[in-house]
Amino acid sequence: MRIYTIHLPPPFTAPDRAPEVVRDGFSIGAFLFTGIWALWQGMWVRAIFLFVLGGVLAGMAAFIGLDEFGQTLVSLAFMAWVGMEANDWHRGYYAKRGWREAGPVAAANSNGALRRFGDLMALDLEIA
């Protein structure tokens, strides 16, 4: 089971949008594709920041004379940092656009998380 957060669209600006699901924890996609992952998620400013920071780190590693192994370690450390922070950035992206975080849900995958969230909402309505 993994933990996911459910994000509900703003009621007046995007009432027809479906809830979005963001997995908690390390993002393999962000680790492997850093800036491209941010572009894919629609985080353009974050993507530019990641491309620039990656280039600066690579340039500094070469400038100070690190060998290929050292440069690879710097790149892997940068990629690991992005992978660890990516889903938090994704949640922040929704929050800045007025999406409301409905809460965490444990499920095997994102579709299961949405189903579980729907079940919990239906249960909540029955109790009220």
mmCIF file of C-alpha atoms in Angstrom:
data_model
loop_
_atom_site.group_PDB
_atom_site.id
_atom_site.type_symbol
_atom_site.label_atom_id
_atom_site.label_comp_id
_atom_site.label_asym_id
_atom_site.label_seq_id
_atom_site.Cartn_x
_atom_site.Cartn_y
_atom_site.Cartn_z
ATOM 1 C CA MET A 1 0.000 0.000 0.000
ATOM 2 C CA ARG A 2 1.151 3.483 -0.831
ATOM 3 C CA ILE A 3 0.005 6.828 0.495
ATOM 4 C CA TYR A 4 -1.594 9.294 -1.909
ATOM 5 C CA THR A 5 -3.041 12.752 -1.407
ATOM 6 C CA ILE A 6 -6.261 13.753 -3.118
ATOM 7 C CA HIS A 7 -6.573 17.308 -4.437
ATOM 8 C CA LEU A 8 -9.966 18.810 -5.220
ATOM 9 C CA PRO A 9 -10.275 21.517 -7.895
ATOM 10 C CA PRO A 10 -11.299 25.060 -7.025
ATOM 11 C CA PRO A 11 -15.110 25.157 -7.003
ATOM 12 C CA PHE A 12 -15.496 28.306 -9.109
ATOM 13 C CA THR A 13 -12.542 28.271 -11.493
ATOM 14 C CA ALA A 14 -12.446 24.564 -12.404
ATOM 15 C CA PRO A 15 -15.652 22.880 -11.188
ATOM 16 C CA ASP A 16 -15.658 20.320 -14.010
ATOM 17 C CA ARG A 17 -12.127 19.025 -13.332
ATOM 18 C CA ALA A 18 -11.653 15.654 -11.699
ATOM 19 C CA PRO A 19 -9.709 15.329 -8.450
ATOM 20 C CA GLU A 20 -5.963 14.889 -8.860
ATOM 21 C CA VAL A 21 -3.942 12.227 -7.058
ATOM 22 C CA VAL A 22 -0.329 12.753 -5.950
ATOM 23 C CA ARG A 23 1.712 9.887 -4.563
ATOM 24 C CA ASP A 24 3.679 10.486 -1.397
ATOM 25 C CA GLY A 25 7.362 9.629 -1.294
ATOM 26 C CA PHE A 26 10.130 9.315 -3.864
ATOM 27 C CA SER A 27 9.309 10.029 -7.528
ATOM 28 C CA ILE A 28 11.166 7.763 -9.952
ATOM 29 C CA GLY A 29 10.039 9.867 -12.923
ATOM 30 C CA ALA A 30 11.414 13.051 -11.393
ATOM 31 C CA PHE A 31 14.650 11.244 -10.482
ATOM 32 C CA LEU A 32 15.201 10.010 -14.042
ATOM 33 C CA PHE A 33 13.932 13.010 -16.013
ATOM 34 C CA THR A 34 14.209 16.000 -13.563
ATOM 35 C CA GLY A 35 13.306 19.076 -15.661
ATOM 36 C CA ILE A 36 11.316 17.118 -18.221
ATOM 37 C CA TRP A 37 9.201 15.693 -15.382
ATOM 38 C CA ALA A 38 8.453 19.240 -14.191
ATOM 39 C CA LEU A 39 7.482 20.280 -17.730
ATOM 40 C CA TRP A 40 5.200 17.248 -18.015
ATOM 41 C CA GLN A 41 3.468 18.247 -14.758
ATOM 42 C CA GLY A 42 2.981 21.820 -15.991
ATOM 43 C CA MET A 43 5.480 23.379 -13.585
ATOM 44 C CA TRP A 44 7.271 25.584 -16.109
ATOM 45 C CA VAL A 45 9.130 27.833 -13.670
ATOM 46 C CA ARG A 46 10.281 24.818 -11.643
ATOM 47 C CA ALA A 47 11.446 23.135 -14.867
ATOM 48 C CA ILE A 48 13.534 26.148 -15.875
ATOM 49 C CA PHE A 49 14.991 26.281 -12.358
ATOM 50 C CA LEU A 50 15.914 22.580 -12.515
ATOM 51 C CA PHE A 51 17.502 22.876 -15.969
ATOM 52 C CA VAL A 52 19.538 25.912 -14.884
ATOM 53 C CA LEU A 53 20.559 24.403 -11.537
ATOM 54 C CA GLY A 54 21.548 21.114 -13.203
ATOM 55 C CA GLY A 55 23.668 22.995 -15.728
ATOM 56 C CA VAL A 56 25.286 25.143 -13.043
ATOM 57 C CA LEU A 57 26.131 22.090 -10.925
ATOM 58 C CA ALA A 58 27.589 20.258 -13.926
ATOM 59 C CA GLY A 59 29.581 23.327 -14.905
ATOM 60 C CA MET A 60 30.902 23.838 -11.377
ATOM 61 C CA ALA A 61 31.865 20.174 -11.091
ATOM 62 C CA ALA A 62 33.828 20.415 -14.330
ATOM 63 C CA PHE A 63 35.302 23.792 -13.378
ATOM 64 C CA ILE A 64 36.723 22.576 -10.060
ATOM 65 C CA GLY A 65 38.274 19.623 -11.843
ATOM 66 C CA LEU A 66 36.195 16.685 -10.661
ATOM 67 C CA ASP A 67 36.855 13.510 -12.584
ATOM 68 C CA GLU A 68 34.022 11.676 -14.359
ATOM 69 C CA PHE A 69 33.163 9.678 -11.242
ATOM 70 C CA GLY A 70 32.873 12.848 -9.140
ATOM 71 C CA GLN A 71 30.742 14.549 -11.780
ATOM 72 C CA THR A 72 28.485 11.491 -11.891
ATOM 73 C CA LEU A 73 28.112 11.595 -8.101
ATOM 74 C CA VAL A 74 27.145 15.280 -8.229
ATOM 75 C CA SER A 75 24.572 14.528 -10.938
ATOM 76 C CA LEU A 76 23.148 11.562 -9.021
ATOM 77 C CA ALA A 77 22.913 13.610 -5.822
ATOM 78 C CA PHE A 78 21.040 16.346 -7.716
ATOM 79 C CA MET A 79 18.698 13.776 -9.284
ATOM 80 C CA ALA A 80 18.084 12.128 -5.892
ATOM 81 C CA TRP A 81 17.219 15.505 -4.346
ATOM 82 C CA VAL A 82 14.740 16.206 -7.155
ATOM 83 C CA GLY A 83 13.202 12.739 -6.767
ATOM 84 C CA MET A 84 12.733 13.237 -3.031
ATOM 85 C CA GLU A 85 11.185 16.709 -3.321
ATOM 86 C CA ALA A 86 9.157 16.320 -6.524
ATOM 87 C CA ASN A 87 5.851 15.152 -5.084
ATOM 88 C CA ASP A 88 5.943 17.917 -2.465
ATOM 89 C CA TRP A 89 6.466 20.433 -5.282
ATOM 90 C CA HIS A 90 3.552 18.843 -7.106
ATOM 91 C CA ARG A 91 1.293 19.281 -4.053
ATOM 92 C CA GLY A 92 2.458 22.897 -3.717
ATOM 93 C CA TYR A 93 1.674 23.476 -7.387
ATOM 94 C CA TYR A 94 -1.948 22.504 -6.791
ATOM 95 C CA ALA A 95 -2.159 24.520 -3.567
ATOM 96 C CA LYS A 96 -0.955 27.693 -5.308
ATOM 97 C CA ARG A 97 -3.692 27.303 -7.885
ATOM 98 C CA GLY A 98 -6.444 27.056 -5.295
ATOM 99 C CA TRP A 99 -6.829 23.284 -5.183
ATOM 100 C CA ARG A 100 -7.821 21.937 -1.783
ATOM 101 C CA GLU A 101 -6.020 18.934 -0.361
ATOM 102 C CA ALA A 102 -8.757 16.569 0.800
ATOM 103 C CA GLY A 103 -6.360 14.356 2.694
ATOM 104 C CA PRO A 104 -4.254 11.231 2.494
ATOM 105 C CA VAL A 105 -5.528 7.873 1.273
ATOM 106 C CA ALA A 106 -3.773 4.496 1.395
ATOM 107 C CA ALA A 107 -4.165 2.402 -1.759
ATOM 108 C CA ALA A 108 -2.252 0.146 -4.125
ATOM 109 C CA ASN A 109 -2.324 2.675 -7.011
ATOM 110 C CA SER A 110 -3.724 6.085 -7.958
ATOM 111 C CA ASN A 111 -6.992 4.658 -9.322
ATOM 112 C CA GLY A 112 -7.487 2.749 -6.090
ATOM 113 C CA ALA A 113 -6.813 5.949 -4.147
ATOM 114 C CA LEU A 114 -9.559 7.764 -6.052
ATOM 115 C CA ARG A 115 -11.929 4.848 -5.507
ATOM 116 C CA ARG A 116 -11.096 4.742 -1.799
ATOM 117 C CA PHE A 117 -11.594 8.506 -1.525
ATOM 118 C CA GLY A 118 -15.000 8.177 -3.202
ATOM 119 C CA ASP A 119 -15.948 5.405 -0.775
ATOM 120 C CA LEU A 120 -14.903 7.548 2.186
ATOM 121 C CA MET A 121 -16.873 10.523 0.859
ATOM 122 C CA ALA A 122 -19.966 8.357 0.343
ATOM 123 C CA LEU A 123 -19.610 6.975 3.856
ATOM 124 C CA ASP A 124 -19.276 10.514 5.219
ATOM 125 C CA LEU A 125 -22.466 11.560 3.434
ATOM 126 C CA GLU A 126 -24.368 8.578 4.791
ATOM 127 C CA ILE A 127 -23.376 9.407 8.362
ATOM 128 C CA ALA A 128 -24.359 13.075 8.056
#
